[in-house]
CSV table of C-alpha atoms in Angstrom, one decimal:
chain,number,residue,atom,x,y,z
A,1,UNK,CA,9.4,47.4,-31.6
A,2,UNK,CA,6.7,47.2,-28.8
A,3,UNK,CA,8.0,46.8,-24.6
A,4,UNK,CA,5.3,44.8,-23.8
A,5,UNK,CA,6.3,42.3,-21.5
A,6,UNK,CA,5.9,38.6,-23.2
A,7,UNK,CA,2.9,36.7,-22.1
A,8,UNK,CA,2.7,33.5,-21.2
A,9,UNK,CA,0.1,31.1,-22.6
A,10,UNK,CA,-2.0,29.3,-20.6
A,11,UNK,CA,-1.7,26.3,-22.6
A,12,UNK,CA,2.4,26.9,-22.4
A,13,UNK,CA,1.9,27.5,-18.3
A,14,UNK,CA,-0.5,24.1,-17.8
A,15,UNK,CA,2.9,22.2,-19.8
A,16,UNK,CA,4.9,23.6,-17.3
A,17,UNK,CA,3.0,22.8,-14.5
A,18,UNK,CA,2.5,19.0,-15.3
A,19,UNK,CA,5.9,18.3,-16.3
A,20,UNK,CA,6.7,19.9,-13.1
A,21,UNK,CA,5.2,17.9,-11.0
A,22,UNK,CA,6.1,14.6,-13.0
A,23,UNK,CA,9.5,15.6,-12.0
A,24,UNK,CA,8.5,15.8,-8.0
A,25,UNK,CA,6.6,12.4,-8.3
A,26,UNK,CA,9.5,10.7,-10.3
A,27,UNK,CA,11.9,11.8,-7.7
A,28,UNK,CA,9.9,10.7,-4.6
A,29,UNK,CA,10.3,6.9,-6.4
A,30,UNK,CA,13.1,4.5,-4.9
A,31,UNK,CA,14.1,1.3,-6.5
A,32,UNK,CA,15.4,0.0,-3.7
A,33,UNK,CA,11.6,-0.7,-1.6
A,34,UNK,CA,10.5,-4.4,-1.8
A,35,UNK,CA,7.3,-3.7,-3.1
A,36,UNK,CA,8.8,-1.8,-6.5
A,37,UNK,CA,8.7,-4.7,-8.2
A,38,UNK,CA,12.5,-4.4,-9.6
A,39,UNK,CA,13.9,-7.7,-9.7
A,40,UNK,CA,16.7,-8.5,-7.6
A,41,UNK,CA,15.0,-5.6,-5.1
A,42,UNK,CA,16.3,-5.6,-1.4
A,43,UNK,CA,13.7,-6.2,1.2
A,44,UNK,CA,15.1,-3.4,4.1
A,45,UNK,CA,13.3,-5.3,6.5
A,46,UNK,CA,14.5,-8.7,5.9
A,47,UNK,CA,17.5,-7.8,3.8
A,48,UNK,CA,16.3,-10.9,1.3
A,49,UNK,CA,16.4,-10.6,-2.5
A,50,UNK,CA,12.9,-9.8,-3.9
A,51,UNK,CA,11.9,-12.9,-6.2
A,52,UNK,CA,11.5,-10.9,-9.9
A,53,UNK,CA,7.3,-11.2,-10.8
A,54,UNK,CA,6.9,-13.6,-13.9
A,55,UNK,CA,6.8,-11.5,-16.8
A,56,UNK,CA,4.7,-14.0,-19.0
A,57,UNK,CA,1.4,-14.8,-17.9
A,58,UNK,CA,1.2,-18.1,-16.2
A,59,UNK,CA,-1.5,-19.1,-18.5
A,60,UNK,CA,0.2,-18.7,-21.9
A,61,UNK,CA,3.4,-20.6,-20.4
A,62,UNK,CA,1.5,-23.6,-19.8
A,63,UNK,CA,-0.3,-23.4,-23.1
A,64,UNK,CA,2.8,-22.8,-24.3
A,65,UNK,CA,4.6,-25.8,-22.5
A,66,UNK,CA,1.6,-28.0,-23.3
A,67,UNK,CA,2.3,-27.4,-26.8
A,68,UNK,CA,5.8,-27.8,-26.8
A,69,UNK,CA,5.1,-31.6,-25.0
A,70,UNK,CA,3.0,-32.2,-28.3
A,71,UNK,CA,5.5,-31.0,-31.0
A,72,UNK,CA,8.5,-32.9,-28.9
A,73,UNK,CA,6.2,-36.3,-29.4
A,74,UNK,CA,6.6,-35.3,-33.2
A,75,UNK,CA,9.4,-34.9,-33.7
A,76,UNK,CA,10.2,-38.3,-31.4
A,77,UNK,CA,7.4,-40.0,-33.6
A,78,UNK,CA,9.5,-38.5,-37.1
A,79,UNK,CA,13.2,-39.5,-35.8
A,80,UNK,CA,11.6,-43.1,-35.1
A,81,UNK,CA,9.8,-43.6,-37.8
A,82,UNK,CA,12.8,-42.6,-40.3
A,83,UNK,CA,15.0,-44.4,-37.9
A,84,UNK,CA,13.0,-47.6,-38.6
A,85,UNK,CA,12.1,-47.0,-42.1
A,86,UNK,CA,14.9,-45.2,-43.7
A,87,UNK,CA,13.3,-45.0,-47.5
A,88,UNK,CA,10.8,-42.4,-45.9
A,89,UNK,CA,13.4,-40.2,-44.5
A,90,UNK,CA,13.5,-37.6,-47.5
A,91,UNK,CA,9.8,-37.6,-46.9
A,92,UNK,CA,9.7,-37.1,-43.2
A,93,UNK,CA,12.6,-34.7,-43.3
A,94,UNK,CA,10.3,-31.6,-43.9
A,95,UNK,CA,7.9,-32.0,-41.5
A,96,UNK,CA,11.3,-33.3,-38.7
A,97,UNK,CA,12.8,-29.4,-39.7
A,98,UNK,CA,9.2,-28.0,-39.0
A,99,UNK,CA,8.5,-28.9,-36.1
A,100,UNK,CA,12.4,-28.6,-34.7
A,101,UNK,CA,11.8,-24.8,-35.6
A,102,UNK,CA,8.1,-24.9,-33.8
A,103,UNK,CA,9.7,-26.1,-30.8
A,104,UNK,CA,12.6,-23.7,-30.7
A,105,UNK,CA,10.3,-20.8,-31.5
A,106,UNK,CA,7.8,-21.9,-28.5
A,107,UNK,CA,11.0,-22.3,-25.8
A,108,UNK,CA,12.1,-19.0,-26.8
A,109,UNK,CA,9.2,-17.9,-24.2
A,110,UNK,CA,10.6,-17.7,-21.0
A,111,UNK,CA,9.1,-20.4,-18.4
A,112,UNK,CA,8.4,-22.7,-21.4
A,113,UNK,CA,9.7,-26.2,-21.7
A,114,UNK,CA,8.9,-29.6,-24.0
A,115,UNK,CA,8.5,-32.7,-21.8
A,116,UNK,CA,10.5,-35.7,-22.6
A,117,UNK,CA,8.2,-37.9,-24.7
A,118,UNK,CA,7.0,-41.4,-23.3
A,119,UNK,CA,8.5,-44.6,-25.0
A,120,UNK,CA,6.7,-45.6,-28.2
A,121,UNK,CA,6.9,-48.1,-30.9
A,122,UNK,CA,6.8,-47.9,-34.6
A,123,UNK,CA,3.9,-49.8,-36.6
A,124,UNK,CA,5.0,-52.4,-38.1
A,125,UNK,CA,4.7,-51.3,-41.9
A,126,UNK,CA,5.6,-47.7,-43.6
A,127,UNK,CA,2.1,-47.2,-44.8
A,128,UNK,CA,0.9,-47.6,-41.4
A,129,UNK,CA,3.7,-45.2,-39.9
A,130,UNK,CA,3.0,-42.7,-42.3
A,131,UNK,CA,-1.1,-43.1,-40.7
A,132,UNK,CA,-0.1,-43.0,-37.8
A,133,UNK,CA,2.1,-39.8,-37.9
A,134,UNK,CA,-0.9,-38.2,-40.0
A,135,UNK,CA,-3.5,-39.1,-37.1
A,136,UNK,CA,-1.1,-37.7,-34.7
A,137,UNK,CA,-0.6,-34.5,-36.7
A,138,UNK,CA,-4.1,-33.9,-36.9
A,139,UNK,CA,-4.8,-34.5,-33.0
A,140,UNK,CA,-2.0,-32.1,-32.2
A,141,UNK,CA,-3.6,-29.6,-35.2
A,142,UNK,CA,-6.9,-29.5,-33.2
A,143,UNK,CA,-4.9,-29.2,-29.5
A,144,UNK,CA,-3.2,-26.6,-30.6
A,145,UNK,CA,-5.8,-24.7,-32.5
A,146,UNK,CA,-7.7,-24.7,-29.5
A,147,UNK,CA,-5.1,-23.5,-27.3
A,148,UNK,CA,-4.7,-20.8,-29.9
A,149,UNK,CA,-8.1,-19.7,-29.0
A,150,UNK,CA,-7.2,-19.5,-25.3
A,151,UNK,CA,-4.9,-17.3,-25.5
A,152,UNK,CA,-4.0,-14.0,-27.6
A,153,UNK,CA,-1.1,-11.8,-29.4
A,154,UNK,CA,1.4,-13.5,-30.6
A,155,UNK,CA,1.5,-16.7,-28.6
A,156,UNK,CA,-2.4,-17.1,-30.4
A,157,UNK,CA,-0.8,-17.2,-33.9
A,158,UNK,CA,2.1,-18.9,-33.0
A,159,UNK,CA,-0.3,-21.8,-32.2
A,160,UNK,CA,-2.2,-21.4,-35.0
A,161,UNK,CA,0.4,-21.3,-37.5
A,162,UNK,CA,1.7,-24.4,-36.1
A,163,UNK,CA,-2.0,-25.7,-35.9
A,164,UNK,CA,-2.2,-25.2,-40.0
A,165,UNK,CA,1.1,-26.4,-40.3
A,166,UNK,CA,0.7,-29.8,-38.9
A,167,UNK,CA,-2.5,-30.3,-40.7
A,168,UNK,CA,-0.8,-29.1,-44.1
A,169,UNK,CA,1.9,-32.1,-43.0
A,170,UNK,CA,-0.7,-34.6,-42.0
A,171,UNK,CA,-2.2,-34.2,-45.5
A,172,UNK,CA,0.9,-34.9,-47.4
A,173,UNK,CA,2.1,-38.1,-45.2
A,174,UNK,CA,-1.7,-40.0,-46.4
A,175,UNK,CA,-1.2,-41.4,-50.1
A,176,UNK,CA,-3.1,-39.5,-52.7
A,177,UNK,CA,-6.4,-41.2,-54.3
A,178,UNK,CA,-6.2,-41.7,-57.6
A,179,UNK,CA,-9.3,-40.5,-59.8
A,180,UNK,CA,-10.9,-38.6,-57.2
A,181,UNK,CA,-12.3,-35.7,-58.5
A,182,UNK,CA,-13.0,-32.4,-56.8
């Protein structure tokens, strides 16, 4: 056995160092200051509660909302039209459960919320409702796929899964043509 003293590293004594003074920095910190952004924070000065900073970019929550105005139209347009034509409810009834889950899936962003639809009226035939619900699932298709493009993560393919849903829906809701060919 050797007696010389141990040695200490220098990559083992630059650790030390930095965690160190992390500790001294992290320590100096107090919640309690106004300006440290912790919700519910006391202003010492004022002795007011802090309002909390949005945590969801003001942008994406009105894309968001804007989007969820459009799929509440929807599903207004589906419940009226199946209201008024009742033989087309088992083929509105996928694209009313689609766009119920679009719009819960879109309000579960905080700040987000679906603007009561306007008053509308149904065409007067079922082959003109089921038009008129593919017209308006194609608008809302483009709106939202731009809006997609606006924004990123996962409030981008949130919109654009929604975008390619509603045109897959407006597709099926137009009568197919018999002996077209591909």
């Amino acid at each position: 056995m050797s007696n010389e003293p141990l040695r200490l590293s220098r990559r083992v004594a630059l650790q030390s160092v930095a965690l160190a003074s992390g500790a001294v920095l992290l320590a100096g910190c107090k919640d309690d200051q106004a300006s440290s952004g912790t919700p519910g924070a006391v202003d010492p000065e004022s002795g007011k509660t802090v309002p909390a900073t949005p945590t969801v970019d003001p942008a994406v929550v009105a894309a968001l909302t804007t989007a969820a105005g459009l799929v509440n139209g929807l599903v207004s347009q589906y419940t009226l039209i199946g209201t008024k034509y009742p033989a087309l409810k088992a083929k509105l009834a996928a694209g009313a459960k689609y766009h119920a889950s679009h719009l819960a899936k879109l309000q579960e962003t905080e700040g987000v919320t679906a603007a009561k639809p306007g008053a509308t009226s149904a065409p007067t035939s079922a082959a003109a409702a089921l038009a008129v619900l593919a017209k308006l699932e194609k608008q809302a298709s483009i709106a939202h796929a731009a809006a997609a493009a606006k924004v990123s993560g996962p409030q981008a393919r949130l919109l654009a899964m929604i975008a390619a849903s509603e045109l897959q829906l407006g597709s099926t809701l137009l009568p197919t043509r018999k002996g077209a060919s591909s």
